[in-house]
Amino acid sequence: MTTGGGGVEEPTAGGPARHLPVLLAEVLAALQPAEGDIVVDGTFGNGGYTRAILNAGASVIAVDRDPSAVATARELASAYGGRLTPVEGRFGDLAAIVATHGGTVDGIVLDIGVSSMQIDTAERGFSFQKDGPLDMRMGPSGPTAADVVNRLKIGDLARIFGFYGEEKQAGRIARAIVARREERPFERTLDLAGVVGKVVGRSPKDKIDPATRSFQALRIYVNDELGELARALVAAEHVLKPGGRLVVVSFHSLEDRIVKRFLRDRSSPPSGSRHLPNLAPVSQTFVARNKAVAASEEEARRNPRARSAKLRSGVRTNEPARGGSDALDFAALPSLADLPESGD
């Protein structure tokens, strides 16, 4: 994603590009990989975290939904004597993935956002600075961003831009998109960016492109990124061994809020009062620090994309994982329209 704290800083469709692994020293300090450990890198990307974990002596299950990233992991695997296992899949399916590789692990690291490989490839359609097909999918299947803007109703588009992009002019953007698509459908990134730019406008003081928030929102919706994150956190609770470590690096307030709520919910006892004294007992499945870790001034100078990064972590206790139909309630995910079938 692009930022923490609700703003947007990076001139991309979202997320610090991973030429350099962000907060690498801090990730390793929280994860504490050691010889004999099995760690899941749920967002392999270009392999920055995975290489460091392997060099510490641990084995890695490297997960990515992008086939090109998995191909990179397979090339890397030959250099580590069987300690690297590439898996093409979504980190939201972490429980099923780990189940086929022993059932439990010693650590999990997630770097939430879009990778540099995806942004830099115009054909992937993530960037509004390069013309390409309006795709934005991190994996090879599912609806594209073009499907979303060409087929959803005004109200649904406005909610997507407003919630996922925190775009103040979401309604105007949605109306402009629907009006323009009546003339011809959207197919290219610069075409959509141009329409959004005319609505939002740009003053000389603006640090970001006017299309930033809208592109971010579309990417999050297309890839169900917040839902994937919430499912991955719950899965981590089930597959981490006692003493196992969960480490999450996020770049936007929406993601960080979900991680913060999860760790707070899983590490805090129920708080009663004289009005509600008999709260049902719940297991404290993690020990977590309350304060997020940010990039140092030195790292932010060296890698400006790290400015918005936040790291949160927790250590798994001996308590059994929670269950029930309310397992994802902590995420407070919005109820947004599903994309209708073609012709609807």
mmCIF file of C-alpha atoms in Angstrom:
data_model
loop_
_atom_site.group_PDB
_atom_site.id
_atom_site.type_symbol
_atom_site.label_atom_id
_atom_site.label_comp_id
_atom_site.label_asym_id
_atom_site.label_seq_id
_atom_site.Cartn_x
_atom_site.Cartn_y
_atom_site.Cartn_z
ATOM 1 C CA MET A 1 0.000 0.000 0.000
ATOM 2 C CA THR A 2 1.002 3.565 -0.121
ATOM 3 C CA THR A 3 0.911 5.126 3.302
ATOM 4 C CA GLY A 4 0.173 4.956 6.953
ATOM 5 C CA GLY A 5 -1.862 7.433 8.896
ATOM 6 C CA GLY A 6 -4.538 7.809 6.260
ATOM 7 C CA GLY A 7 -2.521 9.845 3.764
ATOM 8 C CA VAL A 8 -0.885 8.861 0.510
ATOM 9 C CA GLU A 9 2.729 9.621 -0.252
ATOM 10 C CA GLU A 10 4.006 7.439 -3.058
ATOM 11 C CA PRO A 11 3.377 8.181 -6.774
ATOM 12 C CA THR A 12 2.248 4.657 -7.611
ATOM 13 C CA ALA A 13 -0.921 2.631 -7.605
ATOM 14 C CA GLY A 14 -0.061 1.707 -4.037
ATOM 15 C CA GLY A 15 2.654 0.222 -1.898
ATOM 16 C CA PRO A 16 6.338 0.730 -1.594
ATOM 17 C CA ALA A 17 8.080 -1.056 -4.421
ATOM 18 C CA ARG A 18 10.283 -3.773 -3.034
ATOM 19 C CA HIS A 19 13.635 -3.073 -4.679
ATOM 20 C CA LEU A 20 14.873 -2.917 -1.073
ATOM 21 C CA PRO A 21 13.242 -4.967 1.688
ATOM 22 C CA VAL A 22 11.713 -2.458 4.090
ATOM 23 C CA LEU A 23 12.539 -2.656 7.811
ATOM 24 C CA LEU A 24 14.680 -5.736 7.198
ATOM 25 C CA ALA A 25 16.702 -5.488 10.431
ATOM 26 C CA GLU A 26 13.548 -4.881 12.441
ATOM 27 C CA VAL A 27 11.762 -7.796 10.766
ATOM 28 C CA LEU A 28 14.620 -10.159 11.612
ATOM 29 C CA ALA A 29 14.749 -8.894 15.191
ATOM 30 C CA ALA A 30 11.040 -9.595 15.656
ATOM 31 C CA LEU A 31 11.034 -12.874 13.749
ATOM 32 C CA GLN A 32 14.252 -14.293 15.261
ATOM 33 C CA PRO A 33 14.775 -17.000 12.602
ATOM 34 C CA ALA A 34 17.175 -19.734 13.653
ATOM 35 C CA GLU A 35 18.614 -22.932 12.256
ATOM 36 C CA GLY A 36 15.936 -25.599 12.094
ATOM 37 C CA ASP A 37 13.022 -23.145 12.118
ATOM 38 C CA ILE A 38 10.355 -23.162 9.432
ATOM 39 C CA VAL A 39 9.154 -19.684 8.461
ATOM 40 C CA VAL A 40 6.424 -18.652 6.025
ATOM 41 C CA ASP A 41 7.156 -15.613 3.888
ATOM 42 C CA GLY A 42 3.593 -14.988 2.815
ATOM 43 C CA THR A 43 4.510 -12.213 0.372
ATOM 44 C CA PHE A 44 7.696 -13.372 -1.350
ATOM 45 C CA GLY A 45 7.801 -10.585 -3.969
ATOM 46 C CA ASN A 46 11.447 -10.189 -4.918
ATOM 47 C CA GLY A 47 12.636 -12.350 -2.028
ATOM 48 C CA GLY A 48 14.325 -9.781 0.218
ATOM 49 C CA TYR A 49 13.010 -11.184 3.493
ATOM 50 C CA THR A 50 13.305 -14.775 2.327
ATOM 51 C CA ARG A 51 17.014 -14.458 1.518
ATOM 52 C CA ALA A 52 17.749 -12.973 4.936
ATOM 53 C CA ILE A 53 15.761 -15.684 6.720
ATOM 54 C CA LEU A 54 17.511 -18.420 4.748
ATOM 55 C CA ASN A 55 20.891 -16.867 5.519
ATOM 56 C CA ALA A 56 19.988 -17.071 9.212
ATOM 57 C CA GLY A 57 19.696 -20.845 8.838
ATOM 58 C CA ALA A 58 15.921 -21.286 8.781
ATOM 59 C CA SER A 59 13.830 -22.935 6.083
ATOM 60 C CA VAL A 60 11.231 -20.871 4.218
ATOM 61 C CA ILE A 61 7.868 -21.603 2.650
ATOM 62 C CA ALA A 62 7.697 -18.735 0.132
ATOM 63 C CA VAL A 63 4.146 -17.864 -0.908
ATOM 64 C CA ASP A 64 3.071 -15.475 -3.650
ATOM 65 C CA ARG A 65 -0.008 -15.246 -5.857
ATOM 66 C CA ASP A 66 2.077 -13.797 -8.714
ATOM 67 C CA PRO A 67 3.486 -16.538 -10.999
ATOM 68 C CA SER A 68 6.491 -14.376 -11.909
ATOM 69 C CA ALA A 69 7.427 -14.040 -8.230
ATOM 70 C CA VAL A 70 7.076 -17.787 -7.746
ATOM 71 C CA ALA A 71 9.357 -18.345 -10.747
ATOM 72 C CA THR A 72 11.965 -16.156 -9.035
ATOM 73 C CA ALA A 73 11.596 -18.208 -5.861
ATOM 74 C CA ARG A 74 12.106 -21.427 -7.797
ATOM 75 C CA GLU A 75 15.308 -20.082 -9.291
ATOM 76 C CA LEU A 76 16.509 -19.136 -5.823
ATOM 77 C CA ALA A 77 15.596 -22.489 -4.290
ATOM 78 C CA SER A 78 18.435 -24.375 -5.960
ATOM 79 C CA ALA A 79 21.002 -22.330 -4.035
ATOM 80 C CA TYR A 80 19.648 -23.315 -0.611
ATOM 81 C CA GLY A 81 19.714 -27.099 -0.605
ATOM 82 C CA GLY A 82 16.008 -27.767 -0.215
ATOM 83 C CA ARG A 83 15.377 -25.179 2.515
ATOM 84 C CA LEU A 84 13.234 -22.986 0.243
ATOM 85 C CA THR A 85 9.797 -24.210 -0.827
ATOM 86 C CA PRO A 86 8.021 -21.922 -3.341
ATOM 87 C CA VAL A 87 4.210 -21.996 -3.346
ATOM 88 C CA GLU A 88 1.914 -20.198 -5.763
ATOM 89 C CA GLY A 89 -1.081 -19.103 -3.731
ATOM 90 C CA ARG A 90 -2.700 -16.432 -1.586
ATOM 91 C CA PHE A 91 -1.531 -15.768 1.942
ATOM 92 C CA GLY A 92 -5.196 -15.725 2.964
ATOM 93 C CA ASP A 93 -5.061 -19.501 2.361
ATOM 94 C CA LEU A 94 -2.131 -19.836 4.757
ATOM 95 C CA ALA A 95 -3.766 -22.553 6.871
ATOM 96 C CA ALA A 96 -4.279 -24.848 3.882
ATOM 97 C CA ILE A 97 -0.780 -24.133 2.570
ATOM 98 C CA VAL A 98 0.903 -24.912 5.881
ATOM 99 C CA ALA A 99 -1.255 -28.022 6.303
ATOM 100 C CA THR A 100 0.473 -29.555 3.278
ATOM 101 C CA HIS A 101 3.925 -28.716 4.698
ATOM 102 C CA GLY A 102 3.847 -30.140 8.189
ATOM 103 C CA GLY A 103 0.905 -28.304 9.768
ATOM 104 C CA THR A 104 2.763 -25.843 12.011
ATOM 105 C CA VAL A 105 5.535 -23.267 11.611
ATOM 106 C CA ASP A 106 7.882 -21.211 13.786
ATOM 107 C CA GLY A 107 7.319 -17.855 12.130
ATOM 108 C CA ILE A 108 5.248 -15.905 9.619
ATOM 109 C CA VAL A 109 6.163 -12.636 7.922
ATOM 110 C CA LEU A 110 3.837 -10.585 5.715
ATOM 111 C CA ASP A 111 4.810 -7.492 3.716
ATOM 112 C CA ILE A 112 1.479 -6.034 2.651
ATOM 113 C CA GLY A 113 1.438 -4.118 -0.613
ATOM 114 C CA VAL A 114 2.304 -4.265 -4.277
ATOM 115 C CA SER A 115 5.796 -5.195 -5.450
ATOM 116 C CA SER A 116 8.165 -3.223 -7.622
ATOM 117 C CA MET A 117 7.986 -5.929 -10.279
ATOM 118 C CA GLN A 118 4.254 -5.385 -10.602
ATOM 119 C CA ILE A 119 4.453 -1.588 -10.659
ATOM 120 C CA ASP A 120 7.339 -1.486 -13.118
ATOM 121 C CA THR A 121 5.596 -3.763 -15.637
ATOM 122 C CA ALA A 122 3.166 -1.573 -17.579
ATOM 123 C CA GLU A 123 1.243 -4.614 -18.819
ATOM 124 C CA ARG A 124 0.138 -5.376 -15.251
ATOM 125 C CA GLY A 125 -1.864 -2.141 -15.152
ATOM 126 C CA PHE A 126 -0.949 -1.018 -11.623
ATOM 127 C CA SER A 127 0.651 2.316 -12.454
ATOM 128 C CA PHE A 128 -1.022 5.490 -13.673
ATOM 129 C CA GLN A 129 2.393 6.754 -14.807
ATOM 130 C CA LYS A 130 2.751 4.099 -17.502
ATOM 131 C CA ASP A 131 0.137 3.231 -20.073
ATOM 132 C CA GLY A 132 -1.028 -0.357 -19.989
ATOM 133 C CA PRO A 133 -4.136 -2.518 -19.894
ATOM 134 C CA LEU A 134 -6.346 -1.708 -16.908
ATOM 135 C CA ASP A 135 -5.682 -4.978 -15.066
ATOM 136 C CA MET A 136 -4.242 -4.640 -11.508
ATOM 137 C CA ARG A 137 -4.569 -8.332 -10.652
ATOM 138 C CA MET A 138 -1.751 -9.710 -8.513
ATOM 139 C CA GLY A 139 -2.569 -13.203 -9.758
ATOM 140 C CA PRO A 140 -3.534 -14.624 -13.134
ATOM 141 C CA SER A 141 -7.298 -14.949 -12.603
ATOM 142 C CA GLY A 142 -10.355 -13.006 -11.516
ATOM 143 C CA PRO A 143 -11.992 -9.733 -12.577
ATOM 144 C CA THR A 144 -9.743 -6.884 -13.693
ATOM 145 C CA ALA A 145 -9.871 -3.222 -12.759
ATOM 146 C CA ALA A 146 -11.420 -2.610 -16.196
ATOM 147 C CA ASP A 147 -14.254 -4.985 -15.288
ATOM 148 C CA VAL A 148 -14.835 -2.999 -12.099
ATOM 149 C CA VAL A 149 -14.982 0.495 -13.612
ATOM 150 C CA ASN A 150 -16.964 -0.634 -16.657
ATOM 151 C CA ARG A 151 -19.618 -2.673 -14.851
ATOM 152 C CA LEU A 152 -20.243 -1.538 -11.278
ATOM 153 C CA LYS A 153 -22.932 1.010 -10.437
ATOM 154 C CA ILE A 154 -22.162 4.575 -9.387
ATOM 155 C CA GLY A 155 -22.897 3.933 -5.720
ATOM 156 C CA ASP A 156 -20.683 0.847 -5.584
ATOM 157 C CA LEU A 157 -17.789 2.642 -7.277
ATOM 158 C CA ALA A 158 -18.148 5.571 -4.896
ATOM 159 C CA ARG A 159 -17.986 3.274 -1.871
ATOM 160 C CA ILE A 160 -14.877 1.561 -3.232
ATOM 161 C CA PHE A 161 -13.070 4.850 -3.864
ATOM 162 C CA GLY A 162 -14.254 6.299 -0.568
ATOM 163 C CA PHE A 163 -13.378 3.376 1.703
ATOM 164 C CA TYR A 164 -10.329 1.780 0.087
ATOM 165 C CA GLY A 165 -8.870 4.995 -1.303
ATOM 166 C CA GLU A 166 -10.083 7.425 1.359
ATOM 167 C CA GLU A 167 -10.878 9.668 -1.596
ATOM 168 C CA LYS A 168 -12.921 12.740 -0.648
ATOM 169 C CA GLN A 169 -14.269 13.157 -4.181
ATOM 170 C CA ALA A 170 -15.332 9.525 -4.555
ATOM 171 C CA GLY A 171 -18.869 10.352 -5.660
ATOM 172 C CA ARG A 172 -17.799 12.802 -8.355
ATOM 173 C CA ILE A 173 -15.200 10.360 -9.663
ATOM 174 C CA ALA A 174 -17.759 7.555 -9.829
ATOM 175 C CA ARG A 175 -20.238 9.726 -11.729
ATOM 176 C CA ALA A 176 -17.554 10.829 -14.194
ATOM 177 C CA ILE A 177 -16.501 7.227 -14.835
ATOM 178 C CA VAL A 178 -20.044 6.050 -15.486
ATOM 179 C CA ALA A 179 -20.738 9.003 -17.799
ATOM 180 C CA ARG A 180 -17.596 8.416 -19.823
ATOM 181 C CA ARG A 181 -18.016 4.636 -20.122
ATOM 182 C CA GLU A 182 -21.334 5.210 -21.877
ATOM 183 C CA GLU A 183 -19.282 6.568 -24.767
ATOM 184 C CA ARG A 184 -16.676 3.811 -24.712
ATOM 185 C CA PRO A 185 -15.375 1.381 -22.076
ATOM 186 C CA PHE A 186 -12.188 1.948 -20.126
ATOM 187 C CA GLU A 187 -9.330 -0.261 -21.278
ATOM 188 C CA ARG A 188 -6.081 1.576 -20.468
ATOM 189 C CA THR A 189 -4.548 2.967 -17.294
ATOM 190 C CA LEU A 190 -3.792 6.445 -18.618
ATOM 191 C CA ASP A 191 -7.329 6.776 -19.939
ATOM 192 C CA LEU A 192 -8.770 6.203 -16.456
ATOM 193 C CA ALA A 193 -6.094 8.357 -14.806
ATOM 194 C CA GLY A 194 -6.996 11.211 -17.147
ATOM 195 C CA VAL A 195 -10.681 11.089 -16.248
ATOM 196 C CA VAL A 196 -9.928 10.934 -12.517
ATOM 197 C CA GLY A 197 -7.396 13.745 -12.831
ATOM 198 C CA LYS A 198 -9.929 16.069 -14.424
ATOM 199 C CA VAL A 199 -12.327 15.500 -11.534
ATOM 200 C CA VAL A 200 -9.828 15.785 -8.685
ATOM 201 C CA GLY A 201 -7.558 18.424 -10.145
ATOM 202 C CA ARG A 202 -4.108 19.214 -8.820
ATOM 203 C CA SER A 203 -2.623 22.227 -7.137
ATOM 204 C CA PRO A 204 1.096 23.040 -7.141
ATOM 205 C CA LYS A 205 1.197 22.025 -3.456
ATOM 206 C CA ASP A 206 -0.019 18.470 -4.086
ATOM 207 C CA LYS A 207 2.667 15.836 -3.540
ATOM 208 C CA ILE A 208 0.773 13.036 -5.237
ATOM 209 C CA ASP A 209 -0.921 12.427 -8.562
ATOM 210 C CA PRO A 210 -4.692 13.002 -8.388
ATOM 211 C CA ALA A 211 -5.290 9.406 -9.511
ATOM 212 C CA THR A 212 -3.297 7.878 -6.642
ATOM 213 C CA ARG A 213 -6.147 7.180 -4.254
ATOM 214 C CA SER A 214 -8.518 5.873 -6.923
ATOM 215 C CA PHE A 215 -5.940 3.476 -8.335
ATOM 216 C CA GLN A 216 -5.106 2.291 -4.840
ATOM 217 C CA ALA A 217 -8.780 1.648 -4.123
ATOM 218 C CA LEU A 218 -9.278 -0.339 -7.308
ATOM 219 C CA ARG A 219 -6.202 -2.463 -6.620
ATOM 220 C CA ILE A 220 -7.315 -3.275 -3.092
ATOM 221 C CA TYR A 221 -10.815 -4.187 -4.282
ATOM 222 C CA VAL A 222 -9.673 -6.254 -7.268
ATOM 223 C CA ASN A 223 -7.320 -8.317 -5.103
ATOM 224 C CA ASP A 224 -9.472 -8.385 -1.931
ATOM 225 C CA GLU A 225 -6.358 -7.288 -0.070
ATOM 226 C CA LEU A 226 -7.947 -6.474 3.277
ATOM 227 C CA GLY A 227 -9.916 -9.719 3.303
ATOM 228 C CA GLU A 228 -6.758 -11.659 2.474
ATOM 229 C CA LEU A 229 -4.931 -9.951 5.326
ATOM 230 C CA ALA A 230 -7.668 -10.694 7.851
ATOM 231 C CA ARG A 231 -7.834 -14.359 6.826
ATOM 232 C CA ALA A 232 -4.041 -14.646 7.003
ATOM 233 C CA LEU A 233 -3.966 -13.284 10.554
ATOM 234 C CA VAL A 234 -6.569 -15.781 11.713
ATOM 235 C CA ALA A 235 -4.700 -18.568 9.930
ATOM 236 C CA ALA A 236 -1.476 -17.530 11.652
ATOM 237 C CA GLU A 237 -3.182 -18.019 14.998
ATOM 238 C CA HIS A 238 -3.889 -21.626 14.023
ATOM 239 C CA VAL A 239 -0.579 -22.656 12.446
ATOM 240 C CA LEU A 240 2.047 -20.949 14.614
ATOM 241 C CA LYS A 241 3.667 -23.132 17.261
ATOM 242 C CA PRO A 242 3.711 -21.883 20.870
ATOM 243 C CA GLY A 243 6.456 -19.276 20.876
ATOM 244 C CA GLY A 244 6.065 -18.792 17.124
ATOM 245 C CA ARG A 245 6.287 -15.250 15.833
ATOM 246 C CA LEU A 246 3.998 -13.229 13.583
ATOM 247 C CA VAL A 247 5.493 -10.160 11.896
ATOM 248 C CA VAL A 248 3.515 -7.846 9.610
ATOM 249 C CA VAL A 249 4.811 -4.814 7.709
ATOM 250 C CA SER A 250 2.096 -2.550 6.338
ATOM 251 C CA PHE A 251 2.108 0.746 4.454
ATOM 252 C CA HIS A 252 -1.378 2.123 4.864
ATOM 253 C CA SER A 253 -3.656 2.943 7.765
ATOM 254 C CA LEU A 254 -6.334 0.515 6.540
ATOM 255 C CA GLU A 255 -3.941 -2.437 6.753
ATOM 256 C CA ASP A 256 -2.252 -1.302 9.946
ATOM 257 C CA ARG A 257 -5.616 -0.839 11.634
ATOM 258 C CA ILE A 258 -6.567 -4.452 10.903
ATOM 259 C CA VAL A 259 -3.259 -5.803 12.222
ATOM 260 C CA LYS A 260 -3.466 -3.596 15.326
ATOM 261 C CA ARG A 261 -7.026 -4.702 16.068
ATOM 262 C CA PHE A 262 -6.155 -8.371 15.631
ATOM 263 C CA LEU A 263 -3.147 -8.303 17.944
ATOM 264 C CA ARG A 264 -4.958 -6.181 20.520
ATOM 265 C CA ASP A 265 -7.957 -8.514 20.433
ATOM 266 C CA ARG A 266 -5.828 -11.647 20.730
ATOM 267 C CA SER A 267 -3.473 -10.343 23.420
ATOM 268 C CA SER A 268 -5.838 -8.524 25.774
ATOM 269 C CA PRO A 269 -8.128 -10.071 28.405
ATOM 270 C CA PRO A 270 -11.805 -9.083 28.321
ATOM 271 C CA SER A 271 -12.411 -5.843 30.204
ATOM 272 C CA GLY A 272 -15.382 -6.026 32.556
ATOM 273 C CA SER A 273 -17.113 -3.289 34.495
ATOM 274 C CA ARG A 274 -19.591 -2.991 37.324
ATOM 275 C CA HIS A 275 -22.302 -2.808 34.642
ATOM 276 C CA LEU A 276 -21.025 -5.832 32.672
ATOM 277 C CA PRO A 277 -19.079 -7.907 35.190
ATOM 278 C CA ASN A 278 -19.426 -11.379 33.702
ATOM 279 C CA LEU A 279 -17.771 -11.303 30.286
ATOM 280 C CA ALA A 280 -17.190 -14.676 28.690
ATOM 281 C CA PRO A 281 -13.565 -15.778 29.034
ATOM 282 C CA VAL A 282 -11.483 -15.682 25.858
ATOM 283 C CA SER A 283 -8.061 -17.121 25.237
ATOM 284 C CA GLN A 284 -5.116 -14.754 24.903
ATOM 285 C CA THR A 285 -3.428 -16.327 21.926
ATOM 286 C CA PHE A 286 -0.660 -13.752 21.410
ATOM 287 C CA VAL A 287 1.684 -11.614 23.435
ATOM 288 C CA ALA A 288 2.056 -8.390 21.463
ATOM 289 C CA ARG A 289 3.675 -5.022 21.845
ATOM 290 C CA ASN A 290 1.250 -2.140 21.460
ATOM 291 C CA LYS A 291 3.453 0.323 19.599
ATOM 292 C CA ALA A 292 4.257 -0.074 15.916
ATOM 293 C CA VAL A 293 7.881 0.034 14.748
ATOM 294 C CA ALA A 294 8.669 2.624 12.062
ATOM 295 C CA ALA A 295 11.640 3.015 9.746
ATOM 296 C CA SER A 296 14.646 4.878 11.070
ATOM 297 C CA GLU A 297 15.537 8.300 9.687
ATOM 298 C CA GLU A 298 18.535 6.712 8.002
ATOM 299 C CA GLU A 299 16.446 4.075 6.230
ATOM 300 C CA ALA A 300 13.852 6.657 5.196
ATOM 301 C CA ARG A 301 16.628 8.726 3.608
ATOM 302 C CA ARG A 302 18.098 5.685 1.882
ATOM 303 C CA ASN A 303 14.732 4.299 0.808
ATOM 304 C CA PRO A 304 11.971 6.965 0.792
ATOM 305 C CA ARG A 305 9.374 4.272 0.209
ATOM 306 C CA ALA A 306 9.954 3.089 3.779
ATOM 307 C CA ARG A 307 8.617 6.333 5.259
ATOM 308 C CA SER A 308 5.100 5.022 5.713
ATOM 309 C CA ALA A 309 6.013 1.476 6.794
ATOM 310 C CA LYS A 310 4.816 0.147 10.144
ATOM 311 C CA LEU A 311 5.809 -3.158 11.714
ATOM 312 C CA ARG A 312 3.663 -4.962 14.252
ATOM 313 C CA SER A 313 4.431 -8.343 15.770
ATOM 314 C CA GLY A 314 3.201 -10.899 18.247
ATOM 315 C CA VAL A 315 4.387 -14.120 19.877
ATOM 316 C CA ARG A 316 2.026 -17.104 19.977
ATOM 317 C CA THR A 317 1.052 -18.366 23.414
ATOM 318 C CA ASN A 318 0.067 -21.897 24.475
ATOM 319 C CA GLU A 319 -3.635 -21.038 24.400
ATOM 320 C CA PRO A 320 -5.819 -22.761 21.799
ATOM 321 C CA ALA A 321 -6.756 -20.773 18.704
ATOM 322 C CA ARG A 322 -10.137 -19.141 18.751
ATOM 323 C CA GLY A 323 -12.903 -20.301 16.468
ATOM 324 C CA GLY A 324 -16.476 -19.385 15.699
ATOM 325 C CA SER A 325 -18.329 -17.510 12.995
ATOM 326 C CA ASP A 326 -17.117 -14.156 14.304
ATOM 327 C CA ALA A 327 -13.426 -14.903 13.680
ATOM 328 C CA LEU A 328 -13.030 -11.984 11.256
ATOM 329 C CA ASP A 329 -15.077 -9.431 13.169
ATOM 330 C CA PHE A 330 -11.925 -7.661 14.371
ATOM 331 C CA ALA A 331 -11.219 -6.518 10.789
ATOM 332 C CA ALA A 332 -14.477 -4.572 10.428
ATOM 333 C CA LEU A 333 -14.427 -5.236 6.692
ATOM 334 C CA PRO A 334 -16.954 -3.256 4.635
ATOM 335 C CA SER A 335 -19.820 -4.893 2.814
ATOM 336 C CA LEU A 336 -19.246 -3.951 -0.813
ATOM 337 C CA ALA A 337 -20.909 -5.128 -3.987
ATOM 338 C CA ASP A 338 -19.609 -8.192 -5.772
ATOM 339 C CA LEU A 339 -18.882 -7.722 -9.440
ATOM 340 C CA PRO A 340 -21.932 -8.842 -11.445
ATOM 341 C CA GLU A 341 -21.641 -11.429 -14.146
ATOM 342 C CA SER A 342 -21.196 -10.109 -17.676
ATOM 343 C CA GLY A 343 -24.480 -8.960 -19.123
ATOM 344 C CA ASP A 344 -26.140 -8.289 -15.741
#
